[in-house]
Coordinates of C-alpha atoms in Angstrom, one line a residue:
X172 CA -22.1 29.0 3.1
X173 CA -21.1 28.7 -0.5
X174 CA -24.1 27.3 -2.9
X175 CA -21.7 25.0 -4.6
X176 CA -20.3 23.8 -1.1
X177 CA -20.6 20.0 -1.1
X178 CA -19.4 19.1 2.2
X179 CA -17.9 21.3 5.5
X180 CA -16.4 20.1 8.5
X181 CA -16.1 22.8 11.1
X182 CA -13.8 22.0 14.4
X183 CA -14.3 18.9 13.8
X184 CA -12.2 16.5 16.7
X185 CA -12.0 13.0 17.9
X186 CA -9.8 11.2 20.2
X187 CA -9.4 7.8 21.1
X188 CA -8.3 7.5 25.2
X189 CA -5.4 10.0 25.5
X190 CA -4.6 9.9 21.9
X191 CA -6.0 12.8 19.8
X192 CA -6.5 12.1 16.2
X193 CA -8.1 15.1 15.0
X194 CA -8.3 18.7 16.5
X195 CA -10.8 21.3 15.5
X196 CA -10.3 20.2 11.6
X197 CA -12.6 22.5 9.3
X198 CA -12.4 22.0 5.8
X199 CA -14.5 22.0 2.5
X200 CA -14.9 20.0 -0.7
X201 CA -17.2 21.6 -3.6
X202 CA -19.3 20.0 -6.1
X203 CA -17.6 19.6 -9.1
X204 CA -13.9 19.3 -7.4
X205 CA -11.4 16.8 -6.7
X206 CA -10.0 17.5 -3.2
X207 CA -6.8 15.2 -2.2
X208 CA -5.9 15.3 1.7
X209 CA -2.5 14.7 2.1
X210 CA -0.4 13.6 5.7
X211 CA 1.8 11.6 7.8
X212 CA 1.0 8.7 8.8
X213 CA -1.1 9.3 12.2
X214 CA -2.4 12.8 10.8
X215 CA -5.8 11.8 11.2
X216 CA -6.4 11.3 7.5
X217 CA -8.9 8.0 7.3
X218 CA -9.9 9.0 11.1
X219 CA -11.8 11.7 9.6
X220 CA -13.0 10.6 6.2
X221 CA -14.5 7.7 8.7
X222 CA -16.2 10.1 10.6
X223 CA -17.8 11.8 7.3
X224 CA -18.7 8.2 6.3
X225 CA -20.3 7.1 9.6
X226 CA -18.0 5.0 10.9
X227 CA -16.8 6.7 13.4
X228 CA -18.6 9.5 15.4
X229 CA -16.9 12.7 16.4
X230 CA -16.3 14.1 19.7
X231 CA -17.4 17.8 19.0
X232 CA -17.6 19.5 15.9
X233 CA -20.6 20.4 13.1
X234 CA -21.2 18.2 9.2
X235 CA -22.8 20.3 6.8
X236 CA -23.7 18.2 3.5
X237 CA -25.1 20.4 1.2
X238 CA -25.6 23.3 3.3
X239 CA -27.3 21.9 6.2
X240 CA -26.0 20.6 9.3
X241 CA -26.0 16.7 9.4
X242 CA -25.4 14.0 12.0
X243 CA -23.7 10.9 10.6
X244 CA -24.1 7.9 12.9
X245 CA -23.6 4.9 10.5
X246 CA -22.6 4.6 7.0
X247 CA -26.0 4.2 6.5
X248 CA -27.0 7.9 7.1
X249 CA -24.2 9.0 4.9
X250 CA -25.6 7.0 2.5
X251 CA -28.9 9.2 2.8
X252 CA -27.2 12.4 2.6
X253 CA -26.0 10.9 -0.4
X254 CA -21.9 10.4 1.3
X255 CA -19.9 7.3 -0.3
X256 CA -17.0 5.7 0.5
X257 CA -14.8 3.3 -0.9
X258 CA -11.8 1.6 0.9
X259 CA -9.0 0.5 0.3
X260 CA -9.3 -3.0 0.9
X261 CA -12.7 -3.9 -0.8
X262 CA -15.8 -5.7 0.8
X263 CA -17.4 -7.9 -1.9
X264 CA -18.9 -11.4 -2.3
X265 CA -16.2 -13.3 -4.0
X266 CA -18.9 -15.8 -5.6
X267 CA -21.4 -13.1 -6.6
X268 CA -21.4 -11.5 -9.4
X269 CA -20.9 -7.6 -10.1
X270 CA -24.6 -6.6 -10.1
X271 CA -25.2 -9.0 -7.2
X272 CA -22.4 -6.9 -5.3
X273 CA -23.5 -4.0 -6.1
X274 CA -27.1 -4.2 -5.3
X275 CA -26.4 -6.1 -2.3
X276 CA -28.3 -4.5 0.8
X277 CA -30.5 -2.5 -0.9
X278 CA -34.2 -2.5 0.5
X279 CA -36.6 -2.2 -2.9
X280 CA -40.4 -2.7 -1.8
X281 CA -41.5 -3.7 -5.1
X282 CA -39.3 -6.5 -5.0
X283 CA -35.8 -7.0 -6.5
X284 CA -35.7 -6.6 -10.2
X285 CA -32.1 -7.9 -11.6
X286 CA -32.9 -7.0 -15.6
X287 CA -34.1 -3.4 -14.2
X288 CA -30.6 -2.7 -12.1
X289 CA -28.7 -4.4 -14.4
X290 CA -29.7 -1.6 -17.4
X291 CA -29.4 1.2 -14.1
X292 CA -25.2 -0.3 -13.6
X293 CA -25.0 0.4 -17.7
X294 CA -26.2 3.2 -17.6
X295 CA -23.8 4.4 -15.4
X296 CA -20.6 2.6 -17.0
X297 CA -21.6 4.6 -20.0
X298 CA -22.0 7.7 -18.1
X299 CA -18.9 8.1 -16.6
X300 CA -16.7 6.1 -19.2
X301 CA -16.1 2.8 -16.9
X302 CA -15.5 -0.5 -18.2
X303 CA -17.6 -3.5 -16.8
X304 CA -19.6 -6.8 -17.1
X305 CA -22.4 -6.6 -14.3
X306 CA -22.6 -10.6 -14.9
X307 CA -18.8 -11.3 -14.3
X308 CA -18.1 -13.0 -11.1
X309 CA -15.8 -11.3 -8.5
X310 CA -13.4 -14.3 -8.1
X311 CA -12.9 -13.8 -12.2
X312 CA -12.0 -10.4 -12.0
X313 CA -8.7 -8.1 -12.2
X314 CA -8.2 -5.6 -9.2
X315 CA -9.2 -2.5 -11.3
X316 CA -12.5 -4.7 -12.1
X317 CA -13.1 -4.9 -8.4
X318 CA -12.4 -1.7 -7.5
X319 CA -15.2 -0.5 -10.3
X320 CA -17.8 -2.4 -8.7
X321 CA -17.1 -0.8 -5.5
X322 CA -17.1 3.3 -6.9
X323 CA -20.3 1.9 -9.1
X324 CA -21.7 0.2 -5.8
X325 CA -21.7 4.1 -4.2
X326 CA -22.8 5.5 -7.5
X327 CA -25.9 2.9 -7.5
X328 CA -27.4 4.3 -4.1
X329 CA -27.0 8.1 -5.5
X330 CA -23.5 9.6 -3.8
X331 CA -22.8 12.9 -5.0
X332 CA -20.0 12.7 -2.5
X333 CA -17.3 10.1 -3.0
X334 CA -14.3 9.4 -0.9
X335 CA -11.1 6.8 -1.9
X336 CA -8.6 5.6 0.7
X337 CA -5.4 5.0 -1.6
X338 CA -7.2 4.5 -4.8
X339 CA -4.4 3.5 -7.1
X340 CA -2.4 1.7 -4.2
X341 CA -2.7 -1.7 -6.6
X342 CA -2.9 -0.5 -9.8
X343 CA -0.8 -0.8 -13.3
X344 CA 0.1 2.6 -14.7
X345 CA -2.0 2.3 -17.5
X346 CA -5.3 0.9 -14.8
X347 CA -4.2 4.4 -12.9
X348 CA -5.0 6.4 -16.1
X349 CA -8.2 5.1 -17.0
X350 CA -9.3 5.7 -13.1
X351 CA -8.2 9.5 -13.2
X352 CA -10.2 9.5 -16.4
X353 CA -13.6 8.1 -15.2
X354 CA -12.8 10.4 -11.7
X355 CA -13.0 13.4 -14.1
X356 CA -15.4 12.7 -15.7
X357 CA -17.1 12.4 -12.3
X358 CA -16.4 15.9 -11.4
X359 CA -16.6 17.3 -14.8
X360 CA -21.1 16.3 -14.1
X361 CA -20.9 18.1 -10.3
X362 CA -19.8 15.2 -8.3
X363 CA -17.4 16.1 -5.4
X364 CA -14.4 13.6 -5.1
X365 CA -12.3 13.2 -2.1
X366 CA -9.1 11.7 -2.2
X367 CA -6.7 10.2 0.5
X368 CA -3.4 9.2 -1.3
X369 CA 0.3 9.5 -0.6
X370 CA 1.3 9.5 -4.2
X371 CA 2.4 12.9 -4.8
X372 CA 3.1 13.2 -8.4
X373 CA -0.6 11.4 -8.5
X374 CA -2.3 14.4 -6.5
X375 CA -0.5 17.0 -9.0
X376 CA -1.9 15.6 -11.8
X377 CA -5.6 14.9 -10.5
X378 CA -6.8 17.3 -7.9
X379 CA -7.9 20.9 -8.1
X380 CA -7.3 21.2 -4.6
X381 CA -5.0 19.7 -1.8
X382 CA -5.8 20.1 1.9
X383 CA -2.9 19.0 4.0
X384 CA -2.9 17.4 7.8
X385 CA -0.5 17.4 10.3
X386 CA -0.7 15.6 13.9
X387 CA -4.6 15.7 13.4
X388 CA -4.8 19.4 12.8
X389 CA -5.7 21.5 9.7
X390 CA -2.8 22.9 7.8
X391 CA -4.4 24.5 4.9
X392 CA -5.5 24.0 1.5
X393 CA -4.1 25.1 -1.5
X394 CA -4.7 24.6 -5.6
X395 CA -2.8 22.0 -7.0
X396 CA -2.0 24.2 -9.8
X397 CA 0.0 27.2 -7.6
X398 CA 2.1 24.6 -5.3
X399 CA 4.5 21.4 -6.3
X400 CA 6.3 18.0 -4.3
X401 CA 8.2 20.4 -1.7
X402 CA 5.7 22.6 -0.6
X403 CA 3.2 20.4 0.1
X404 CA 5.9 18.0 1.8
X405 CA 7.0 20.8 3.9
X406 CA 3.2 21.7 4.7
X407 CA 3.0 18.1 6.1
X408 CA 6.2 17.5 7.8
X409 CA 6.5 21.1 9.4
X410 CA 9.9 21.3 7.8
X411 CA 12.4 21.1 4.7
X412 CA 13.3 17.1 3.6
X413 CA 15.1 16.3 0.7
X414 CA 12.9 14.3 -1.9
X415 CA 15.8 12.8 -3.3
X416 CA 16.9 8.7 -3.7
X417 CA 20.2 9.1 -4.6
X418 CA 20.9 6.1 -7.0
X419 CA 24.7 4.8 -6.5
X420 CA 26.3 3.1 -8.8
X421 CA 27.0 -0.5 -8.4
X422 CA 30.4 -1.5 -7.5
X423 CA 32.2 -4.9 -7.8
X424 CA 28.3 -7.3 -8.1
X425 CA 29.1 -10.6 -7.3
X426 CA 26.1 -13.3 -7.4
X427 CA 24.7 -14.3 -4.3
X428 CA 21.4 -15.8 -4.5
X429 CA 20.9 -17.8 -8.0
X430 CA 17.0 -19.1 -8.7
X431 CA 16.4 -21.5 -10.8
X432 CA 12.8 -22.4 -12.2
X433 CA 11.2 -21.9 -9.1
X434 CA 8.1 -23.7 -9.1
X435 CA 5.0 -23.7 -7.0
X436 CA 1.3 -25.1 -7.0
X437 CA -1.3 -24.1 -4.8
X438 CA -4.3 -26.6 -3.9
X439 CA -6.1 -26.5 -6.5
X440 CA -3.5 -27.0 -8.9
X441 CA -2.5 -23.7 -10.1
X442 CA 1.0 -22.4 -10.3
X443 CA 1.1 -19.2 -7.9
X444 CA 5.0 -19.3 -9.0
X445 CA 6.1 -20.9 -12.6
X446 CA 9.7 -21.1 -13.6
X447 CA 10.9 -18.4 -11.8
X448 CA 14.6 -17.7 -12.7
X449 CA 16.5 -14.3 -11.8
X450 CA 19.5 -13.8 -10.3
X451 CA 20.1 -11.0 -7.1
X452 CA 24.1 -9.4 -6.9
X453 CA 25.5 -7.7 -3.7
X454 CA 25.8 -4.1 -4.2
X455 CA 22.6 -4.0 -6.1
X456 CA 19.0 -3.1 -5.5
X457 CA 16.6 -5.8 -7.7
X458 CA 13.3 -4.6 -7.8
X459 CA 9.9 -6.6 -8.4
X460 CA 7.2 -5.2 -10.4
X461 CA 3.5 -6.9 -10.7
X462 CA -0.1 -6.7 -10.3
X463 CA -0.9 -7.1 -6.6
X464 CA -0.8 -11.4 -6.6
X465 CA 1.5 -12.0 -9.2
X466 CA 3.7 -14.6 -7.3
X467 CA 5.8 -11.8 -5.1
X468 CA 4.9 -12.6 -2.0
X469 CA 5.3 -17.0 -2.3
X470 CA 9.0 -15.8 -4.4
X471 CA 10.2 -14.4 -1.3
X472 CA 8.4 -16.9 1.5
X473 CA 10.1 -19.8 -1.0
X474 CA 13.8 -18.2 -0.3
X475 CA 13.0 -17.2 2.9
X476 CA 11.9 -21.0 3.6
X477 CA 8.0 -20.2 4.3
X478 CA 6.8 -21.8 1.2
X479 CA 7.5 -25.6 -0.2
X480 CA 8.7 -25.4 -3.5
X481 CA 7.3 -28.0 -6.0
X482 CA 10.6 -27.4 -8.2
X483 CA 13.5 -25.6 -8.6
X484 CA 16.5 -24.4 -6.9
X485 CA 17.9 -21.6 -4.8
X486 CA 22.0 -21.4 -4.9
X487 CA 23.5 -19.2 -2.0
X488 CA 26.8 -18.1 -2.6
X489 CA 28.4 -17.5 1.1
X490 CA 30.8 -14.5 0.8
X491 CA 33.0 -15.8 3.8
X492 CA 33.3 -19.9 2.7
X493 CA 33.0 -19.1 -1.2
X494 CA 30.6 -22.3 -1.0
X495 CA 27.2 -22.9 -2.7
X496 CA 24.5 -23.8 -0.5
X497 CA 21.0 -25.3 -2.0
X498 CA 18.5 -23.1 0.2
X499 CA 15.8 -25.5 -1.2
X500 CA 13.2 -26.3 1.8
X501 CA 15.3 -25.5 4.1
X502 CA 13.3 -24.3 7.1
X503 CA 14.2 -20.5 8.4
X504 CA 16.1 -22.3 11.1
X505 CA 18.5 -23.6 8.8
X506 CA 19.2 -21.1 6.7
X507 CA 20.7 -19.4 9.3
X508 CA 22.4 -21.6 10.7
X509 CA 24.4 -21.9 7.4
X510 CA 25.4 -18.5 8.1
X511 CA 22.6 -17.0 5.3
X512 CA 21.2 -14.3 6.4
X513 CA 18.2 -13.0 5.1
X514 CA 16.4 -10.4 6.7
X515 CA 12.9 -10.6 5.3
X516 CA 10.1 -7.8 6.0
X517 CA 6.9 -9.6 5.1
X518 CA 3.7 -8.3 3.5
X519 CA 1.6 -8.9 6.4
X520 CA 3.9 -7.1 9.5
X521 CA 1.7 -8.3 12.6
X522 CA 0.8 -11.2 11.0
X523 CA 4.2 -13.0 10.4
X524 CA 6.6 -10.3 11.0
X525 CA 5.9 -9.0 14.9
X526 CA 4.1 -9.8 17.9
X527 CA 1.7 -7.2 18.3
X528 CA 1.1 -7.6 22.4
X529 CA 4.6 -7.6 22.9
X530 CA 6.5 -4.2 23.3
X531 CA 9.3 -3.2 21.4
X532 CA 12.0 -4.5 22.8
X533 CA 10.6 -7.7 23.0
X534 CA 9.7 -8.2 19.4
X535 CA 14.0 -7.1 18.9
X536 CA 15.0 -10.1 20.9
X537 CA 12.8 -12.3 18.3
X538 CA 15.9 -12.2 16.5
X539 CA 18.2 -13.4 19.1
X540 CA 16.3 -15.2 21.9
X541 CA 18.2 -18.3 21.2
X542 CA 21.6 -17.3 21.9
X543 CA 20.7 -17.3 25.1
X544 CA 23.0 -19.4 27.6
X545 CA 21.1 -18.9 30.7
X546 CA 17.4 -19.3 31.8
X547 CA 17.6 -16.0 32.2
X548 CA 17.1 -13.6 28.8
X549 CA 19.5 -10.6 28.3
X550 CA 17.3 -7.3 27.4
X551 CA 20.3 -4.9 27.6
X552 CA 21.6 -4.7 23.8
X553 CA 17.5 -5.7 22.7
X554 CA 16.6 -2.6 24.6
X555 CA 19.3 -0.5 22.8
X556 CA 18.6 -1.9 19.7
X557 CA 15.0 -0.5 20.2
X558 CA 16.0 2.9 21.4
X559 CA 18.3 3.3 18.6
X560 CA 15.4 2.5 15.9
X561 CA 12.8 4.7 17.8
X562 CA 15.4 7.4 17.6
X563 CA 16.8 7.0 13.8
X564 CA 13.3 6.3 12.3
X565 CA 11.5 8.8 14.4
X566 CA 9.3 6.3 16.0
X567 CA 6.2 7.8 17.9
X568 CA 5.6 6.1 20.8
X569 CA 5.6 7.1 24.1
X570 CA 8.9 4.6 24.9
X571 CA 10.6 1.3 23.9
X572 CA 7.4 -0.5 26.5
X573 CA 4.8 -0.2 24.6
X574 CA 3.3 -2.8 22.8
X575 CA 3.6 -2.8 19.2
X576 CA -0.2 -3.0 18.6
X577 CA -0.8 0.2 20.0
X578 CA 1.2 1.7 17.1
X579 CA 0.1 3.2 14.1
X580 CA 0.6 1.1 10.9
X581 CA 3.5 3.4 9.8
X582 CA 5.1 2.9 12.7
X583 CA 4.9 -0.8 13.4
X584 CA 6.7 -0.5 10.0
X585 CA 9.6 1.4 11.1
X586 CA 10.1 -1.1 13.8
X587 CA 10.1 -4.0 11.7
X588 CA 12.5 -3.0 8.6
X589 CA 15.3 -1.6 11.4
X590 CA 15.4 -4.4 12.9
X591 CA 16.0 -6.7 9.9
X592 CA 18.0 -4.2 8.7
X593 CA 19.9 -4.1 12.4
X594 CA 20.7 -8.5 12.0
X595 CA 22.9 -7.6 9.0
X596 CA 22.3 -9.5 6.1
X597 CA 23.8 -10.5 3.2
X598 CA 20.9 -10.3 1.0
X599 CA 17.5 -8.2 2.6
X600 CA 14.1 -9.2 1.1
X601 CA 11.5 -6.6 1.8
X602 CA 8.0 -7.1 0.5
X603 CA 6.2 -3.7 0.5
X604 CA 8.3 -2.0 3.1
X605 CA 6.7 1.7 2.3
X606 CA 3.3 0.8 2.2
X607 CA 1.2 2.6 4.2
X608 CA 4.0 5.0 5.1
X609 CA 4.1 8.9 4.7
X610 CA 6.4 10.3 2.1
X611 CA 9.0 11.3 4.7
X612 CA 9.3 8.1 6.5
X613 CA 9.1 6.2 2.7
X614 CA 12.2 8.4 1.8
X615 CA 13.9 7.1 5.2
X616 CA 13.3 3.7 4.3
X617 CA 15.1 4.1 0.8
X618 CA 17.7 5.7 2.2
X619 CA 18.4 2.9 4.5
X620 CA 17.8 0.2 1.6
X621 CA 20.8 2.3 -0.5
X622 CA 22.8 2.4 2.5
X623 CA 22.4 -1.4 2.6
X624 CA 23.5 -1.7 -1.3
X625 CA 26.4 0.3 -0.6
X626 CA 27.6 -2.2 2.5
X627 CA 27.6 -5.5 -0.4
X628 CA 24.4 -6.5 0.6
X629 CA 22.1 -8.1 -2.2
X630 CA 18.7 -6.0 -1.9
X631 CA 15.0 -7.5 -3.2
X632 CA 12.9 -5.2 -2.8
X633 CA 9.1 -5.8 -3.3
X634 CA 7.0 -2.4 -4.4
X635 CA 3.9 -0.7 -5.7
X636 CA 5.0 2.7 -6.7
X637 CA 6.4 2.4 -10.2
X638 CA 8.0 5.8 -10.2
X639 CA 10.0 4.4 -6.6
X640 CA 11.0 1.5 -7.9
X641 CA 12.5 3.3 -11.3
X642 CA 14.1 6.0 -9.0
X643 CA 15.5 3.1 -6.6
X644 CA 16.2 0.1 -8.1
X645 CA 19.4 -1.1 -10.7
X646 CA 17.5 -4.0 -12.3
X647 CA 14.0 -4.3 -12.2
X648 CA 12.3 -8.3 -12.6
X649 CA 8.3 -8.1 -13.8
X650 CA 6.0 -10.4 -13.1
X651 CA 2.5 -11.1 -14.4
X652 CA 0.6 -14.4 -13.1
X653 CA 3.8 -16.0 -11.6
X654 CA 5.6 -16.1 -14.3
X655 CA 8.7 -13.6 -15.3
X656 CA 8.0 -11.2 -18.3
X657 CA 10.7 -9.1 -18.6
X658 CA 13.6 -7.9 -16.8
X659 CA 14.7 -3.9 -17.2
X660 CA 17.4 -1.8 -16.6
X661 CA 16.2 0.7 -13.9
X662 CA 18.1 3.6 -15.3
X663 CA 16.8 3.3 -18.7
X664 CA 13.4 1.9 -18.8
X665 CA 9.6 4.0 -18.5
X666 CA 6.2 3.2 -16.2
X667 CA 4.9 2.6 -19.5
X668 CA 7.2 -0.1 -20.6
X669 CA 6.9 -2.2 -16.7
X670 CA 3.0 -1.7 -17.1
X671 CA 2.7 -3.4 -20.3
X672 CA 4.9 -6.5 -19.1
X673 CA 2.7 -6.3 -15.9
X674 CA -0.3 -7.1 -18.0
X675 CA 1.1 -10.0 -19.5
X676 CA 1.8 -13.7 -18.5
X677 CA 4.8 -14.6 -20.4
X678 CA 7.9 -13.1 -21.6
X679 CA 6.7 -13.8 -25.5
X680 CA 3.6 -12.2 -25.5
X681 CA 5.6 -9.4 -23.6
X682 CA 8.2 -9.3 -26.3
X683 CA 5.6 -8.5 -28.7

C-alpha cells in the first residue's frame, strides 16, 4: 500500500434483505486530497461512508486506515482511528453553547477544563482559517455557524479523515466559498477530505479527485482536472443525458395569484413571514431564493391553506370565471373546491406529502378519493396513473404495490412531484422538489416544471442550488428573515448578486 494512503476500502459490500447497496466497492482517499464521490440516488453513496464511519457494518470486505486493516463497529472506533464524519442534518444541543457542543462526550480523567478546550477550539479556528465564537449559543447561530461547530467538533477528537454528506446543501454562495477555503486549507496540512455532493460545478472546483458509483458498484475514479459535467454524468448514469434546462420564453403572463403583505407570527411573537408581497403569472417560472428558514416554507403552507395568516391577502385570478377569489384561510378543502388548483410538493414528502405504508397507487388516489360515488373505491385510472409515473420518471421499485416507505428518498420524490404535476394545476408550488435527487432525475424534474410553464401554468418553485434557479427560473423573489429583499430578473442577474440580498433582512439595506 501507498505511504500517503489515508483510507482503502477493498470489496467492500453490504446489503440490506434482498436489496444490495454496495458490491465489492474498493476505493482510496490520500492524505492531503479532497476525494468527492459522486452517484444516483440509491448508488450506495452515504451506505458506504456509514460503514467507514461506524454506523453501519459491512457484510464482507477489508478497512485499511492508515495502512493497517481496521474493524469499525461504532462511530466510536472511527473516532480512534482518527475517522470523522459530519452529516448533513446536524446533531447539536440547541441551548449549549459551541464549546459545550463540541466537547460534549468527551471522557477527560483529569476532569473537564472549559478555559483549557476553549484556547484548544481557537487554536484550531486560526489554524484552518474558520470563523467562530466558542461561547455563542447554537439557537443564536446562522447555518454556516452550525455546520463549523460540527467539522470543529471532528477536528477536536483528532480526525485526520473527514467526511461531508452534502456540505453546501444550505448554504449562501458567498458561505460556500469560505467553506471550500477552510477545506483547503485542511488538505493543504495532510488532512484527507471526503466529500458526498451532487453539485457538479461544486466538485470541479474543489476536489483533486472524483470516484463515481453506480447501483452500489465502483465505477472509477478520475482527476477533477482531466474530466468535466458530461463525463462524470455519463460515468454515473451508464449513458449520454443532456445537461441542458432549456429556458422558454414567456408568452402571453397573465396574473394569477396576487399576495399582499402576507403576514405571519409564530408563538413567541416573531414574524416567520413579514409583508410578503410578489405577484406569480401563468407561463412563468418564479423562483425563491433564501437561507434555509427564511419564511419559504410558511409562504407556501399560507397559499396552500396550511398556515393562518395573521395579515394579508391572497387574490386568485380563475382563468375559466375571470373572478377574484380571496384564498385567505381558506382550508385546502376549499380552495379546491373553488376550482384553484394548486398542486403543492412540500418540504417534508412523508411527512405531509405521502403516506409512507401505503403503496403507490394508493397514495395517487389521495388526490381523488372523494369523488367517489360508491362505497366501493375505483383503483383503475389511480393504478395507471402510478404506472405511468414509474415509467416516465424511471421509478425503481419493484411495482406500483409497494409501499412508498420502502423507497429511496429520490424516489418517494418522483412519486410525489408526478402526481401533483398529474391533478393539473393552474399554479404548482414545489418547495425543494430536487433535493436529495441525482443530477439525472433533477434535470427530469426541470423538464417537467418547463413543460408545466409552457401549458399557462403559474410555477413557484422553492430551491437551494443558485446556479438551478438562475438557469430555470424567469423572475427570481429573495428572501432573508421573512421579509422580501429583492426581486431579479433570472436571465440577467449573478449568484453573487442573490447571495448578498440572501444575507440581508430588508430590501434597503439590500439596496445598498
Amino acid at each position: 500500500m501507498e505511504q500517503n494512503v489515508a483510507l482503502e476500502l477493498r470489496n467492500v459490500t453490504k446489503t440490506f434483505g434482498s436489496v444490495v447497496a454496495n458490491k465489492n466497492v474498493s476505493l482510496q482517499v490520500h492524505k492531503g486530497e479532497i476525494l468527492s464521490i459522486l452517484g444516483e440516488n440509491g448508488s450506495g453513496k452515504t451506505t458506504l461512508m456509514n460503514m467507514v464511519s461506524g454506523i453501519y457494518f459491512p457484510d464482507s470486505g477489508q478497512i485499511f486506515a492508515d495502512g493497517e486493516e481496521v474493524v469499525i463497529a461504532s462511530p466510536k472506533d472511527a473516532f480512534n482511528y482518527k475517522i470523522g464524519m459530519i452529516h448533513q442534518h446536524f446533531k447539536l444541543v440547541d441551548v449549549f453553547s459551541a464549546a459545550e457542543n463540541i466537547v460534549l462526550g468527551l471522557e477527560d480523567e483529569k476532569g473537564f477544563n472549559m478555559p483549557k478546550y476553549i484556547e484548544k477550539i481557537k487554536e484550531i479556528t486560526e489554524q484552518y482559517g474558520f470563523e467562530l465564537d466558542p461561547h455563542k449559543k447554537i439557537y443564536e447561530m446562522s447555518v454556516s455557524e452550525k455546520q463549523t461547530v460540527e467539522i470543529i467538533k471532528v477536528l477536536f477528537r483528532g480526525a485526520d479523515i473527514l467526511i461531508l454528506d452534502e456540505p453546501t446543501a444550505v448554504l449562501t454562495p458567498q458561505e460556500t466559498v469560505k467553506l471550500f477555503a477552510v477545506l483547503r486549507n485542511m488538505r493543504d496540512s495532510g488532512k484527507a477530505i471526503i466529500i458526498i455532493t451532487h453539485k457538479l460545478h461544486e466538485v470541479l472546483s474543489l476536489s483533486d479527485n472524483v470516484a463515481v458509483l453506480r447501483k452500489g458498484e465502483y465505477i472509477g475514479t478520475v482527476k477533477t482536472a482531466e474530466t468535466n459535467e458530461t463525463e462524470l454524468t455519463e460515468m454515473m448514469v451508464g449513458k449520454k443525458i443532456s445537461l441542458n434546462i432549456e429556458r422558454s420564453e414567456v408568452v402571453n403572463p397573465a396574473d394569477r395569484l396576487i399576495a399582499e403583505g402576507l403576514t405571519i407570527e409564530n408563538h413567541d411573537g416573531i414574524k416567520v413571514l413579514d409583508d410578503v408581497s410578489f405577484t406569480a403569472r401563468s407561463g412563468e417560472i418564479l423562483g425563491i431564493a433564501g437561507i434555509a428558514g427564511s419564511g419559504q416554507r410558511e409562504l407556501l403552507e399560507a397559499i396552500a391553506g396550511l398556515q393562518h395568516l395573521d395579515s394579508g391577502s391572497i387574490i386568485y385570478h380563475n382563468p375559466k370565471t375571470g373572478e377574484e377569489e380571496n384564498l385567505r384561510d381558506k382550508t385546502p378543502m376549499e380552495i379546491r373546491s373553488m376550482g384553484v388548483r394548486l398542486a403543492f410538493v412540500p418540504e417534508d414528502r412523508l411527512g405531509m406529502g405521502l403516506v409512507g405504508n401505503m403503496d403507490i397507487v394508493d397514495n395517487m388516489m389521495l388526490r381523488s378519493y372523494k369523488k367517489g360515488n360508491s362505497m366501493f373505491l375505483q383503483r383503475k385510472a389511480p393504478k395507471s396513473l402510478a404506472e405511468e409515473i414509474i415509467e416516465k420518471l424511471e421509478v425503481v421499485t419493484p411495482s406500483s404495490a409497494t409501499p412508498v416507505r420502502r423507497l429511496s428518498g429520490g424516489n418517494v420524490q418522483k412519486v410525489l412531484v408526478g402526481r401533483e404535476i398529474a391533478s393539473a394545476p393552474t399554479v404548482l408550488m414545489a418547495a425543494y422538489p430536487v433535493r436529495g435527487l441525482d443530477i439525472n432525475s433533477s434535470y427530469t424534474i426541470y423538464n417537467l416544471l418547463n413543460e408545466q410553464k409552457k401549458n399557462g401554468v403559474a410555477v413557484i418553485f422553492v430551491g437551494e442550488d443558485l446556479d438551478v434557479l438562475i438557469e430555470l427560473c424567469d423572475r427570481i423573489m429573495v428572501i432573508g428573515s421573512g421579509k422580501v429583499t429583492g426581486v431579479v430578473d433570472g436571465r440577467h442577474t449573478t449568484k453573487e448578486e442573490i447571495g448578498i440580498l440572501m444575507t440581508k433582512t430588508d430590501k434597503e439595506e439590500a439596496e445598498s
